[in-house]
Amino acid sequence: MENLIIDCDENIDCHKNIEHHENTELEHHNNIERYKNIDLESIFSNHRPDIISSQKIMLSSVVIPVIDIDGVDNILLEVRGNKLKHQPGEISFPGGKMEAHERPIDTAVREFCEELMCGEDSIDIISRLNQYVAPNKGIIYTFLGRVKDIDLGISNDEVERLLPVPISFFKTAQPTVIMNKVSFEPADDFPFEEMRIPKDYFDFKVDNEVIFYKYENEIIWGITAYIIRDFVSKINL
């Protein structure tokens, strides 16, 4: 019978492997003991639901401000300042990004007062409305408010001017609808083989609807138009 020769280095590696295996088993055993009887009721008793996403989600709030002008209910929109970094000159609602630990309604009222240069007594929140999920932009909470005692001629760095539009216009006008195509482009190192899926798995395009309202010489489109369309769809007289 041939003598068994064990290389010293290999023997050391062997002991290391055995030790690593034993440590792994011990760690696994400890984890089982640790998570054997989880007090889920206590852990989640004060849980505040959040959003699961592969990307960081931005949370924003806006007000749909309704104002009576000569007995006619108008949605009070803003024409954004031309010097703003994002979306200058576009038409939008008063609103903005939520601050840490701020409630959606607090953001909506704060942004309304800051942009329209008024106090909280100038807006009465009637209801929270549907929230809008904006692709790659986050979630926008919407609130319906009744406006009172406000200067319609204001102008500042954020707001070039205010634009009242009768609700009746949006109830009777049909927005222009354009369907864009959005495609998915996987990364060069996407593990197709490891995932056992063909390379043409993501070879498809998704319809992306964009809507436009034309009021006089103004174009109201995008997220603002979506929120308006949803809001006025709830008004059936």
PDB file of N, CA, C and O in Angstrom, residues 63-69 72-77 93-94 112 122-124 126 129 143-148 150 164-167 231-232 235:
ATOM      1  N   VAL A  63     -51.351  71.175  -4.170  1.00  0.00           N
ATOM      2  CA  VAL A  63     -52.737  71.564  -3.924  1.00  0.00           C
ATOM      3  C   VAL A  63     -53.407  71.849  -5.259  1.00  0.00           C
ATOM      4  O   VAL A  63     -52.828  72.519  -6.122  1.00  0.00           O
ATOM      5  N   ILE A  64     -54.615  71.323  -5.419  1.00  0.00           N
ATOM      6  CA  ILE A  64     -55.477  71.768  -6.519  1.00  0.00           C
ATOM      7  C   ILE A  64     -56.316  72.897  -5.921  1.00  0.00           C
ATOM      8  O   ILE A  64     -57.318  72.658  -5.232  1.00  0.00           O
ATOM      9  N   PRO A  65     -55.900  74.158  -6.124  1.00  0.00           N
ATOM     10  CA  PRO A  65     -56.601  75.273  -5.484  1.00  0.00           C
ATOM     11  C   PRO A  65     -57.767  75.755  -6.345  1.00  0.00           C
ATOM     12  O   PRO A  65     -57.592  76.092  -7.519  1.00  0.00           O
ATOM     13  N   VAL A  66     -58.937  75.763  -5.766  1.00  0.00           N
ATOM     14  CA  VAL A  66     -60.125  76.234  -6.483  1.00  0.00           C
ATOM     15  C   VAL A  66     -60.521  77.596  -5.930  1.00  0.00           C
ATOM     16  O   VAL A  66     -60.626  77.779  -4.715  1.00  0.00           O
ATOM     17  N   ILE A  67     -60.715  78.550  -6.835  1.00  0.00           N
ATOM     18  CA  ILE A  67     -61.063  79.911  -6.428  1.00  0.00           C
ATOM     19  C   ILE A  67     -62.289  80.392  -7.191  1.00  0.00           C
ATOM     20  O   ILE A  67     -62.445  80.113  -8.387  1.00  0.00           O
ATOM     21  N   ASP A  68     -63.161  81.061  -6.482  1.00  0.00           N
ATOM     22  CA  ASP A  68     -64.376  81.630  -7.078  1.00  0.00           C
ATOM     23  C   ASP A  68     -64.037  83.006  -7.648  1.00  0.00           C
ATOM     24  O   ASP A  68     -63.618  83.910  -6.919  1.00  0.00           O
ATOM     25  N   ILE A  69     -64.201  83.153  -8.955  1.00  0.00           N
ATOM     26  CA  ILE A  69     -64.002  84.450  -9.610  1.00  0.00           C
ATOM     27  C   ILE A  69     -65.299  84.827 -10.312  1.00  0.00           C
ATOM     28  O   ILE A  69     -65.713  84.157 -11.266  1.00  0.00           O
ATOM     29  N   VAL A  72     -67.708  81.986 -10.632  1.00  0.00           N
ATOM     30  CA  VAL A  72     -67.275  80.813 -11.412  1.00  0.00           C
ATOM     31  C   VAL A  72     -66.084  80.155 -10.714  1.00  0.00           C
ATOM     32  O   VAL A  72     -65.097  80.824 -10.375  1.00  0.00           O
ATOM     33  N   ASP A  73     -66.171  78.851 -10.494  1.00  0.00           N
ATOM     34  CA  ASP A  73     -65.071  78.117  -9.872  1.00  0.00           C
ATOM     35  C   ASP A  73     -63.948  77.878 -10.882  1.00  0.00           C
ATOM     36  O   ASP A  73     -64.180  77.331 -11.969  1.00  0.00           O
ATOM     37  N   ASN A  74     -62.753  78.306 -10.507  1.00  0.00           N
ATOM     38  CA  ASN A  74     -61.566  78.149 -11.347  1.00  0.00           C
ATOM     39  C   ASN A  74     -60.505  77.333 -10.614  1.00  0.00           C
ATOM     40  O   ASN A  74     -60.365  77.431  -9.389  1.00  0.00           O
ATOM     41  N   ILE A  75     -59.740  76.553 -11.372  1.00  0.00           N
ATOM     42  CA  ILE A  75     -58.524  75.952 -10.834  1.00  0.00           C
ATOM     43  C   ILE A  75     -57.421  76.995 -10.977  1.00  0.00           C
ATOM     44  O   ILE A  75     -57.189  77.520 -12.072  1.00  0.00           O
ATOM     45  N   LEU A  76     -56.767  77.305  -9.870  1.00  0.00           N
ATOM     46  CA  LEU A  76     -55.743  78.344  -9.870  1.00  0.00           C
ATOM     47  C   LEU A  76     -54.368  77.712 -10.110  1.00  0.00           C
ATOM     48  O   LEU A  76     -53.775  77.125  -9.210  1.00  0.00           O
ATOM     49  N   LEU A  77     -53.875  77.845 -11.333  1.00  0.00           N
ATOM     50  CA  LEU A  77     -52.586  77.270 -11.712  1.00  0.00           C
ATOM     51  C   LEU A  77     -51.492  78.335 -11.669  1.00  0.00           C
ATOM     52  O   LEU A  77     -51.779  79.537 -11.607  1.00  0.00           O
ATOM     53  N   PHE A  93     -49.208  73.098 -10.473  1.00  0.00           N
ATOM     54  CA  PHE A  93     -49.899  73.404  -9.225  1.00  0.00           C
ATOM     55  C   PHE A  93     -48.900  73.948  -8.209  1.00  0.00           C
ATOM     56  O   PHE A  93     -47.708  73.685  -8.302  1.00  0.00           O
ATOM     57  N   PRO A  94     -49.382  74.673  -7.216  1.00  0.00           N
ATOM     58  CA  PRO A  94     -48.514  74.979  -6.082  1.00  0.00           C
ATOM     59  C   PRO A  94     -48.152  73.676  -5.371  1.00  0.00           C
ATOM     60  O   PRO A  94     -49.023  72.838  -5.107  1.00  0.00           O
ATOM     61  N   PHE A 112     -47.934  75.916  -0.852  1.00  0.00           N
ATOM     62  CA  PHE A 112     -48.948  76.843  -1.365  1.00  0.00           C
ATOM     63  C   PHE A 112     -48.706  78.246  -0.802  1.00  0.00           C
ATOM     64  O   PHE A 112     -48.707  79.238  -1.543  1.00  0.00           O
ATOM     65  N   SER A 122     -55.515  81.442   3.946  1.00  0.00           N
ATOM     66  CA  SER A 122     -55.954  81.693   2.568  1.00  0.00           C
ATOM     67  C   SER A 122     -56.337  80.409   1.829  1.00  0.00           C
ATOM     68  O   SER A 122     -56.770  80.464   0.679  1.00  0.00           O
ATOM     69  N   ILE A 123     -56.135  79.242   2.469  1.00  0.00           N
ATOM     70  CA  ILE A 123     -56.478  77.978   1.824  1.00  0.00           C
ATOM     71  C   ILE A 123     -57.169  77.057   2.828  1.00  0.00           C
ATOM     72  O   ILE A 123     -56.670  76.844   3.933  1.00  0.00           O
ATOM     73  N   ASP A 124     -58.345  76.569   2.464  1.00  0.00           N
ATOM     74  CA  ASP A 124     -59.058  75.579   3.268  1.00  0.00           C
ATOM     75  C   ASP A 124     -58.979  74.245   2.537  1.00  0.00           C
ATOM     76  O   ASP A 124     -59.521  74.099   1.427  1.00  0.00           O
ATOM     77  N   ILE A 126     -60.050  70.804   1.529  1.00  0.00           N
ATOM     78  CA  ILE A 126     -61.339  70.109   1.514  1.00  0.00           C
ATOM     79  C   ILE A 126     -61.161  68.611   1.641  1.00  0.00           C
ATOM     80  O   ILE A 126     -61.862  67.939   2.402  1.00  0.00           O
ATOM     81  N   LEU A 129     -56.926  63.879  -2.320  1.00  0.00           N
ATOM     82  CA  LEU A 129     -57.362  63.230  -3.552  1.00  0.00           C
ATOM     83  C   LEU A 129     -56.408  62.085  -3.901  1.00  0.00           C
ATOM     84  O   LEU A 129     -55.546  61.707  -3.101  1.00  0.00           O
ATOM     85  N   PHE A 143     -54.081  67.374  -2.939  1.00  0.00           N
ATOM     86  CA  PHE A 143     -55.109  67.852  -2.015  1.00  0.00           C
ATOM     87  C   PHE A 143     -55.966  68.897  -2.714  1.00  0.00           C
ATOM     88  O   PHE A 143     -55.459  69.711  -3.489  1.00  0.00           O
ATOM     89  N   LEU A 144     -57.244  68.854  -2.433  1.00  0.00           N
ATOM     90  CA  LEU A 144     -58.182  69.831  -2.973  1.00  0.00           C
ATOM     91  C   LEU A 144     -58.384  70.924  -1.935  1.00  0.00           C
ATOM     92  O   LEU A 144     -58.636  70.638  -0.758  1.00  0.00           O
ATOM     93  N   GLY A 145     -58.254  72.185  -2.366  1.00  0.00           N
ATOM     94  CA  GLY A 145     -58.424  73.290  -1.429  1.00  0.00           C
ATOM     95  C   GLY A 145     -59.255  74.418  -2.012  1.00  0.00           C
ATOM     96  O   GLY A 145     -59.275  74.628  -3.227  1.00  0.00           O
ATOM     97  N   ARG A 146     -59.931  75.124  -1.118  1.00  0.00           N
ATOM     98  CA  ARG A 146     -60.707  76.301  -1.512  1.00  0.00           C
ATOM     99  C   ARG A 146     -59.893  77.546  -1.142  1.00  0.00           C
ATOM    100  O   ARG A 146     -59.493  77.715   0.007  1.00  0.00           O
ATOM    101  N   VAL A 147     -59.650  78.408  -2.139  1.00  0.00           N
ATOM    102  CA  VAL A 147     -58.815  79.603  -1.950  1.00  0.00           C
ATOM    103  C   VAL A 147     -59.692  80.808  -1.611  1.00  0.00           C
ATOM    104  O   VAL A 147     -60.777  80.988  -2.159  1.00  0.00           O
ATOM    105  N   LYS A 148     -59.172  81.657  -0.718  1.00  0.00           N
ATOM    106  CA  LYS A 148     -59.893  82.881  -0.354  1.00  0.00           C
ATOM    107  C   LYS A 148     -58.898  83.986  -0.036  1.00  0.00           C
ATOM    108  O   LYS A 148     -57.775  83.734   0.413  1.00  0.00           O
ATOM    109  N   ILE A 150     -56.858  86.232  -1.736  1.00  0.00           N
ATOM    110  CA  ILE A 150     -55.512  86.099  -2.281  1.00  0.00           C
ATOM    111  C   ILE A 150     -55.294  87.108  -3.395  1.00  0.00           C
ATOM    112  O   ILE A 150     -56.238  87.485  -4.118  1.00  0.00           O
ATOM    113  N   PRO A 164     -55.816  81.390 -13.634  1.00  0.00           N
ATOM    114  CA  PRO A 164     -57.091  80.745 -13.284  1.00  0.00           C
ATOM    115  C   PRO A 164     -57.731  80.149 -14.547  1.00  0.00           C
ATOM    116  O   PRO A 164     -57.794  80.803 -15.591  1.00  0.00           O
ATOM    117  N   VAL A 165     -58.196  78.915 -14.449  1.00  0.00           N
ATOM    118  CA  VAL A 165     -58.866  78.258 -15.572  1.00  0.00           C
ATOM    119  C   VAL A 165     -60.183  77.680 -15.056  1.00  0.00           C
ATOM    120  O   VAL A 165     -60.175  76.894 -14.090  1.00  0.00           O
ATOM    121  N   PRO A 166     -61.315  78.039 -15.648  1.00  0.00           N
ATOM    122  CA  PRO A 166     -62.603  77.524 -15.168  1.00  0.00           C
ATOM    123  C   PRO A 166     -62.655  75.989 -15.191  1.00  0.00           C
ATOM    124  O   PRO A 166     -62.186  75.357 -16.150  1.00  0.00           O
ATOM    125  N   ILE A 167     -63.216  75.416 -14.135  1.00  0.00           N
ATOM    126  CA  ILE A 167     -63.380  73.957 -14.092  1.00  0.00           C
ATOM    127  C   ILE A 167     -64.224  73.492 -15.265  1.00  0.00           C
ATOM    128  O   ILE A 167     -63.990  72.412 -15.834  1.00  0.00           O
ATOM    129  N   PHE A 231     -59.124  64.659 -11.356  1.00  0.00           N
ATOM    130  CA  PHE A 231     -59.971  65.451 -10.465  1.00  0.00           C
ATOM    131  C   PHE A 231     -61.324  65.752 -11.068  1.00  0.00           C
ATOM    132  O   PHE A 231     -62.370  65.519 -10.436  1.00  0.00           O
ATOM    133  N   VAL A 232     -61.337  66.268 -12.286  1.00  0.00           N
ATOM    134  CA  VAL A 232     -62.623  66.662 -12.874  1.00  0.00           C
ATOM    135  C   VAL A 232     -63.489  65.449 -13.209  1.00  0.00           C
ATOM    136  O   VAL A 232     -64.718  65.572 -13.338  1.00  0.00           O
ATOM    137  N   ILE A 235     -66.229  64.977 -10.727  1.00  0.00           N
ATOM    138  CA  ILE A 235     -67.277  65.980 -10.647  1.00  0.00           C
ATOM    139  C   ILE A 235     -68.359  65.651 -11.674  1.00  0.00           C
ATOM    140  O   ILE A 235     -68.197  65.893 -12.869  1.00  0.00           O
TER     141      ILE A 235
END
